[in-house]
PDB file of C-alpha atoms in Angstrom:
ATOM      1  CA  MET A   8      -1.109   3.649 -16.684  1.00 96.00           C
ATOM      2  CA  ILE A   9      -0.031   2.698 -13.149  1.00 98.00           C
ATOM      3  CA  LEU A  10      -2.009   3.458 -10.003  1.00 98.00           C
ATOM      4  CA  VAL A  11      -0.117   3.879  -6.727  1.00 98.00           C
ATOM      5  CA  THR A  12      -1.732   4.130  -3.294  1.00 97.00           C
ATOM      6  CA  GLY A  13       0.242   5.297  -0.281  1.00 95.00           C
ATOM      7  CA  ALA A  14       2.097   7.688  -2.566  1.00 94.00           C
ATOM      8  CA  THR A  15       2.954  10.134   0.213  1.00 91.00           C
ATOM      9  CA  GLY A  16       4.464   7.427   2.415  1.00 91.00           C
ATOM     10  CA  LEU A  17       8.011   6.129   2.506  1.00 90.00           C
ATOM     11  CA  VAL A  18       7.478   3.112   0.243  1.00 93.00           C
ATOM     12  CA  GLY A  19       5.062   4.787  -2.160  1.00 94.00           C
ATOM     13  CA  SER A  20       7.151   7.907  -2.703  1.00 93.00           C
ATOM     14  CA  HIS A  21      10.298   5.919  -3.484  1.00 93.00           C
ATOM     15  CA  LEU A  22       8.330   3.579  -5.739  1.00 96.00           C
ATOM     16  CA  ILE A  23       6.908   6.533  -7.674  1.00 96.00           C
ATOM     17  CA  TYR A  24      10.389   7.997  -8.089  1.00 95.00           C
ATOM     18  CA  SER A  25      11.622   4.688  -9.509  1.00 95.00           C
ATOM     19  CA  LEU A  26       8.632   4.326 -11.843  1.00 97.00           C
ATOM     20  CA  LEU A  27       9.058   7.880 -13.128  1.00 96.00           C
ATOM     21  CA  GLN A  28      12.722   7.120 -13.832  1.00 93.00           C
ATOM     22  CA  GLN A  29      11.410   4.308 -16.070  1.00 95.00           C
ATOM     23  CA  GLN A  30       9.175   6.819 -17.899  1.00 95.00           C
ATOM     24  CA  GLU A  31       5.980   5.217 -16.575  1.00 95.00           C
ATOM     25  CA  THR A  32       2.712   7.155 -16.462  1.00 96.00           C
ATOM     26  CA  ILE A  33       1.579   7.446 -12.838  1.00 97.00           C
ATOM     27  CA  ARG A  34      -1.724   8.178 -11.177  1.00 97.00           C
ATOM     28  CA  ALA A  35      -1.576   8.412  -7.390  1.00 97.00           C
ATOM     29  CA  THR A  36      -4.279   8.557  -4.763  1.00 96.00           C
ATOM     30  CA  HIS A  37      -4.129  10.871  -1.791  1.00 93.00           C
ATOM     31  CA  ARG A  38      -6.411  11.707   1.094  1.00 90.00           C
ATOM     32  CA  LYS A  39      -7.612  15.262   1.587  1.00 90.00           C
ATOM     33  CA  SER A  40      -5.292  15.569   4.599  1.00 88.00           C
ATOM     34  CA  SER A  41      -2.203  14.138   2.837  1.00 87.00           C
ATOM     35  CA  ASP A  42       0.957  16.197   2.556  1.00 87.00           C
ATOM     36  CA  ARG A  43       1.824  15.634  -1.102  1.00 90.00           C
ATOM     37  CA  SER A  44       4.861  17.897  -0.801  1.00 88.00           C
ATOM     38  CA  SER A  45       6.581  14.994   0.974  1.00 87.00           C
ATOM     39  CA  LEU A  46       7.265  13.583  -2.501  1.00 90.00           C
ATOM     40  CA  LEU A  47       9.235  16.699  -3.355  1.00 91.00           C
ATOM     41  CA  THR A  48      11.380  16.040  -0.296  1.00 90.00           C
ATOM     42  CA  VAL A  49      12.061  12.457  -1.379  1.00 90.00           C
ATOM     43  CA  PHE A  50      12.669  13.433  -5.006  1.00 92.00           C
ATOM     44  CA  SER A  51      15.100  16.156  -3.901  1.00 91.00           C
ATOM     45  CA  TYR A  52      17.416  13.454  -2.512  1.00 90.00           C
ATOM     46  CA  PHE A  53      17.852  12.122  -6.047  1.00 91.00           C
ATOM     47  CA  THR A  54      17.454  15.061  -8.433  1.00 91.00           C
ATOM     48  CA  ASP A  55      18.087  18.787  -8.612  1.00 92.00           C
ATOM     49  CA  ASN A  56      14.656  19.388 -10.131  1.00 92.00           C
ATOM     50  CA  PRO A  57      12.115  17.451  -8.028  1.00 93.00           C
ATOM     51  CA  GLN A  58       9.215  19.602  -9.268  1.00 95.00           C
ATOM     52  CA  LEU A  59       9.734  18.339 -12.829  1.00 94.00           C
ATOM     53  CA  LEU A  60       9.091  14.754 -11.694  1.00 94.00           C
ATOM     54  CA  TYR A  61       6.298  15.726  -9.306  1.00 95.00           C
ATOM     55  CA  ASP A  62       4.421  17.481 -12.115  1.00 96.00           C
ATOM     56  CA  LYS A  63       4.269  14.199 -14.063  1.00 97.00           C
ATOM     57  CA  ILE A  64       2.010  12.599 -11.424  1.00 97.00           C
ATOM     58  CA  GLU A  65      -1.748  12.636 -11.949  1.00 97.00           C
ATOM     59  CA  TRP A  66      -3.321  13.008  -8.510  1.00 96.00           C
ATOM     60  CA  ILE A  67      -6.755  11.701  -7.495  1.00 95.00           C
ATOM     61  CA  GLU A  68      -8.215  12.595  -4.105  1.00 94.00           C
ATOM     62  CA  ALA A  69      -9.731   9.391  -2.770  1.00 93.00           C
ATOM     63  CA  ASP A  70     -10.135   7.759   0.584  1.00 92.00           C
ATOM     64  CA  LEU A  71      -9.596   4.039  -0.070  1.00 94.00           C
ATOM     65  CA  THR A  72     -12.769   3.226   1.834  1.00 93.00           C
ATOM     66  CA  ASP A  73     -14.832   5.471  -0.490  1.00 92.00           C
ATOM     67  CA  ILE A  74     -15.665   3.277  -3.481  1.00 93.00           C
ATOM     68  CA  SER A  75     -17.187   6.054  -5.605  1.00 90.00           C
ATOM     69  CA  ALA A  76     -14.055   8.212  -5.274  1.00 89.00           C
ATOM     70  CA  LEU A  77     -11.848   5.210  -5.957  1.00 93.00           C
ATOM     71  CA  GLU A  78     -13.847   4.283  -9.052  1.00 93.00           C
ATOM     72  CA  LYS A  79     -12.446   7.347 -10.861  1.00 92.00           C
ATOM     73  CA  ALA A  80      -8.895   6.397  -9.943  1.00 95.00           C
ATOM     74  CA  PHE A  81      -9.167   3.038 -11.753  1.00 96.00           C
ATOM     75  CA  ASN A  82     -10.161   4.361 -15.186  1.00 94.00           C
ATOM     76  CA  GLY A  83      -7.495   3.283 -17.702  1.00 95.00           C
ATOM     77  CA  ILE A  84      -5.303   1.534 -15.110  1.00 97.00           C
ATOM     78  CA  GLU A  85      -3.342  -1.601 -16.067  1.00 97.00           C
ATOM     79  CA  THR A  86      -1.121  -2.018 -12.994  1.00 98.00           C
ATOM     80  CA  VAL A  87      -1.739  -1.238  -9.322  1.00 98.00           C
ATOM     81  CA  TYR A  88       0.786  -0.887  -6.505  1.00 98.00           C
ATOM     82  CA  HIS A  89      -1.211  -0.835  -3.281  1.00 98.00           C
ATOM     83  CA  CYS A  90       1.254   0.592  -0.743  1.00 97.00           C
ATOM     84  CA  ALA A  91      -1.187   2.423   1.519  1.00 96.00           C
ATOM     85  CA  ALA A  92      -1.618   1.141   5.056  1.00 94.00           C
ATOM     86  CA  TYR A  93      -2.270   2.293   8.570  1.00 93.00           C
ATOM     87  CA  VAL A  94       0.499   1.166  10.906  1.00 92.00           C
ATOM     88  CA  ASN A  95      -0.413   1.013  14.572  1.00 93.00           C
ATOM     89  CA  PHE A  96       0.001  -1.629  17.271  1.00 94.00           C
ATOM     90  CA  ASN A  97      -2.456  -0.315  19.853  1.00 95.00           C
ATOM     91  CA  PRO A  98      -5.436  -2.693  20.316  1.00 95.00           C
ATOM     92  CA  ARG A  99      -7.705   0.331  20.868  1.00 97.00           C
ATOM     93  CA  ASN A 100      -7.177   1.191  17.188  1.00 96.00           C
ATOM     94  CA  PHE A 101      -8.263  -2.195  15.841  1.00 96.00           C
ATOM     95  CA  GLN A 102     -11.394  -0.871  14.080  1.00 97.00           C
ATOM     96  CA  LYS A 103      -9.418   1.893  12.347  1.00 96.00           C
ATOM     97  CA  LEU A 104      -6.749  -0.648  11.343  1.00 97.00           C
ATOM     98  CA  LYS A 105      -9.430  -2.984  10.030  1.00 97.00           C
ATOM     99  CA  LYS A 106     -11.064  -0.236   7.980  1.00 96.00           C
ATOM    100  CA  SER A 107      -7.790   1.160   6.607  1.00 95.00           C
ATOM    101  CA  ASN A 108      -6.040  -2.130   5.915  1.00 97.00           C
ATOM    102  CA  VAL A 109      -8.683  -4.799   5.280  1.00 97.00           C
ATOM    103  CA  GLU A 110     -11.687  -2.872   3.940  1.00 97.00           C
ATOM    104  CA  ALA A 111      -9.513  -0.612   1.777  1.00 97.00           C
ATOM    105  CA  THR A 112      -7.655  -3.590   0.307  1.00 98.00           C
ATOM    106  CA  ALA A 113     -10.942  -5.382  -0.442  1.00 98.00           C
ATOM    107  CA  ASN A 114     -12.113  -2.254  -2.272  1.00 97.00           C
ATOM    108  CA  MET A 115      -8.857  -2.083  -4.217  1.00 98.00           C
ATOM    109  CA  VAL A 116      -8.917  -5.694  -5.433  1.00 98.00           C
ATOM    110  CA  ASN A 117     -12.646  -5.583  -6.207  1.00 98.00           C
ATOM    111  CA  LEU A 118     -12.185  -2.491  -8.358  1.00 98.00           C
ATOM    112  CA  ALA A 119      -9.098  -4.022  -9.976  1.00 98.00           C
ATOM    113  CA  LEU A 120     -11.217  -7.020 -10.971  1.00 98.00           C
ATOM    114  CA  ASP A 121     -14.054  -4.789 -12.202  1.00 97.00           C
ATOM    115  CA  HIS A 122     -11.692  -2.685 -14.322  1.00 97.00           C
ATOM    116  CA  GLY A 123      -9.663  -5.541 -15.813  1.00 97.00           C
ATOM    117  CA  VAL A 124      -6.386  -4.547 -14.150  1.00 98.00           C
ATOM    118  CA  LYS A 125      -3.606  -6.794 -15.466  1.00 97.00           C
ATOM    119  CA  ARG A 126      -1.262  -6.768 -12.444  1.00 98.00           C
ATOM    120  CA  PHE A 127      -1.800  -5.991  -8.765  1.00 98.00           C
ATOM    121  CA  CYS A 128       1.051  -5.673  -6.253  1.00 98.00           C
ATOM    122  CA  TYR A 129       0.160  -5.544  -2.581  1.00 98.00           C
ATOM    123  CA  VAL A 130       2.739  -4.264  -0.120  1.00 97.00           C
ATOM    124  CA  SER A 131       2.038  -6.282   3.000  1.00 95.00           C
ATOM    125  CA  SER A 132       4.366  -6.825   5.953  1.00 93.00           C
ATOM    126  CA  ILE A 133       6.704  -9.325   7.537  1.00 90.00           C
ATOM    127  CA  ALA A 134       4.150  -9.234  10.372  1.00 89.00           C
ATOM    128  CA  THR A 135       1.974 -11.611   8.314  1.00 90.00           C
ATOM    129  CA  ILE A 136       4.611 -14.322   8.134  1.00 87.00           C
ATOM    130  CA  GLY A 137       4.151 -17.187  10.566  1.00 81.00           C
ATOM    131  CA  THR A 138       6.482 -17.740  13.505  1.00 80.00           C
ATOM    132  CA  SER A 139       9.419 -20.063  12.867  1.00 77.00           C
ATOM    133  CA  ILE A 140       9.780 -23.266  14.834  1.00 78.00           C
ATOM    134  CA  GLY A 141      13.092 -24.054  16.484  1.00 80.00           C
ATOM    135  CA  GLU A 142      16.080 -23.284  14.250  1.00 83.00           C
ATOM    136  CA  GLN A 143      14.013 -22.844  11.082  1.00 82.00           C
ATOM    137  CA  ILE A 144      13.965 -19.449   9.409  1.00 84.00           C
ATOM    138  CA  ALA A 145      10.528 -17.949   8.863  1.00 81.00           C
ATOM    139  CA  THR A 146       9.676 -17.286   5.198  1.00 81.00           C
ATOM    140  CA  GLU A 147       6.565 -16.426   3.198  1.00 80.00           C
ATOM    141  CA  GLU A 148       5.894 -20.188   3.236  1.00 81.00           C
ATOM    142  CA  THR A 149       5.743 -20.355   7.059  1.00 81.00           C
ATOM    143  CA  PRO A 150       2.092 -20.904   7.986  1.00 79.00           C
ATOM    144  CA  TRP A 151       0.175 -18.183   9.803  1.00 77.00           C
ATOM    145  CA  SER A 152      -1.319 -19.332  13.087  1.00 78.00           C
ATOM    146  CA  TRP A 153      -4.269 -17.729  14.818  1.00 78.00           C
ATOM    147  CA  GLU A 154      -3.091 -19.412  17.999  1.00 72.00           C
ATOM    148  CA  GLU A 155       0.024 -17.210  18.124  1.00 77.00           C
ATOM    149  CA  GLU A 156      -0.058 -13.892  19.932  1.00 83.00           C
ATOM    150  CA  ASN A 157      -0.466 -11.683  16.861  1.00 88.00           C
ATOM    151  CA  ASN A 158      -0.713  -7.934  17.247  1.00 92.00           C
ATOM    152  CA  VAL A 159      -3.651  -5.990  15.783  1.00 95.00           C
ATOM    153  CA  TYR A 160      -1.569  -4.636  12.905  1.00 95.00           C
ATOM    154  CA  ALA A 161      -0.453  -8.138  11.896  1.00 94.00           C
ATOM    155  CA  ILE A 162      -4.023  -9.421  12.061  1.00 95.00           C
ATOM    156  CA  THR A 163      -5.332  -6.706   9.752  1.00 96.00           C
ATOM    157  CA  LYS A 164      -2.452  -7.086   7.288  1.00 96.00           C
ATOM    158  CA  HIS A 165      -3.007 -10.862   7.245  1.00 95.00           C
ATOM    159  CA  ASN A 166      -6.715 -10.350   6.588  1.00 96.00           C
ATOM    160  CA  ALA A 167      -5.871  -7.865   3.832  1.00 97.00           C
ATOM    161  CA  GLU A 168      -3.627 -10.507   2.245  1.00 96.00           C
ATOM    162  CA  MET A 169      -6.587 -12.897   2.317  1.00 96.00           C
ATOM    163  CA  GLU A 170      -8.550 -10.349   0.249  1.00 98.00           C
ATOM    164  CA  VAL A 171      -5.714 -10.254  -2.282  1.00 98.00           C
ATOM    165  CA  TRP A 172      -5.537 -14.056  -2.440  1.00 97.00           C
ATOM    166  CA  ARG A 173      -9.325 -14.177  -2.886  1.00 98.00           C
ATOM    167  CA  ALA A 174      -9.021 -11.812  -5.849  1.00 98.00           C
ATOM    168  CA  SER A 175      -6.312 -14.027  -7.338  1.00 97.00           C
ATOM    169  CA  GLN A 176      -8.792 -16.912  -7.258  1.00 98.00           C
ATOM    170  CA  GLU A 177     -11.233 -14.662  -9.117  1.00 97.00           C
ATOM    171  CA  GLY A 178      -8.694 -14.034 -11.902  1.00 97.00           C
ATOM    172  CA  LEU A 179      -6.582 -11.074 -10.767  1.00 98.00           C
ATOM    173  CA  SER A 180      -2.840 -11.497 -11.347  1.00 98.00           C
ATOM    174  CA  VAL A 181      -1.309 -10.621  -7.963  1.00 98.00           C
ATOM    175  CA  VAL A 182       1.973 -10.446  -6.128  1.00 97.00           C
ATOM    176  CA  ILE A 183       2.381  -9.793  -2.409  1.00 96.00           C
ATOM    177  CA  VAL A 184       5.616  -8.452  -0.948  1.00 94.00           C
ATOM    178  CA  ASN A 185       6.383  -8.760   2.759  1.00 92.00           C
ATOM    179  CA  PRO A 186       8.998  -6.164   3.690  1.00 92.00           C
ATOM    180  CA  GLY A 187      10.613  -6.391   7.111  1.00 87.00           C
ATOM    181  CA  VAL A 188      12.299  -3.202   8.193  1.00 84.00           C
ATOM    182  CA  ILE A 189      11.916  -0.264   5.821  1.00 83.00           C
ATOM    183  CA  LEU A 190      14.542   2.432   6.167  1.00 80.00           C
ATOM    184  CA  GLY A 191      14.736   5.751   4.411  1.00 75.00           C
ATOM    185  CA  PRO A 192      14.856   9.497   4.870  1.00 67.00           C
ATOM    186  CA  VAL A 193      12.274  11.189   7.062  1.00 60.00           C
ATOM    187  CA  ILE A 194       9.582  12.588   4.781  1.00 59.00           C
ATOM    188  CA  GLY A 195       7.160  14.112   7.223  1.00 54.00           C
ATOM    189  CA  THR A 196       6.988  15.704  10.615  1.00 46.00           C
ATOM    190  CA  LYS A 197       3.811  13.983  11.807  1.00 46.00           C
ATOM    191  CA  ALA A 198       4.340  11.674  14.769  1.00 39.00           C
ATOM    192  CA  VAL A 199       3.157   8.079  14.588  1.00 41.00           C
ATOM    193  CA  GLU A 200       0.035   7.504  16.685  1.00 41.00           C
ATOM    194  CA  ALA A 201       0.663   5.542  19.867  1.00 34.00           C
TER     195      ALA A 201
END
């Protein structure tokens, strides 16, 4: 079984659609306040019967900072796609970013280790890639520098990556993806916090 976090977001909803097309068994986390119907909107772009796919998802209500709620989500899981994140660039929101991105990711990898998860994919951000020098192109190999002017979102995503790398040293098989610009259909009406 596959566990997906961030299922109601742009990346997570499209990932779930793709996994369901491959006949995978999906469990997805959601917060109490999440609008799960957003998946129906995404699915409707690709199929005439979005409800049929939606009904195949096993939902678990769990805040990723609540370890006891998360514990239930990991039962029987072999693969995790951790897509959930809080995106905000306002320094006033640093503590919320830290809790949502770093603490939640630490909880996810710790539980993955505890439950013997075989594969863990963390959806990070291009914001964690170091700044290129001169004409060089920045890649995942470009070193991160604390001396650069990094925004609060980048700092928390970088620290979350460090939790994933720590777990890899403790035996978890991991992959980190660093998407740049993610484009897709609008799936919600909620405005992004400024």
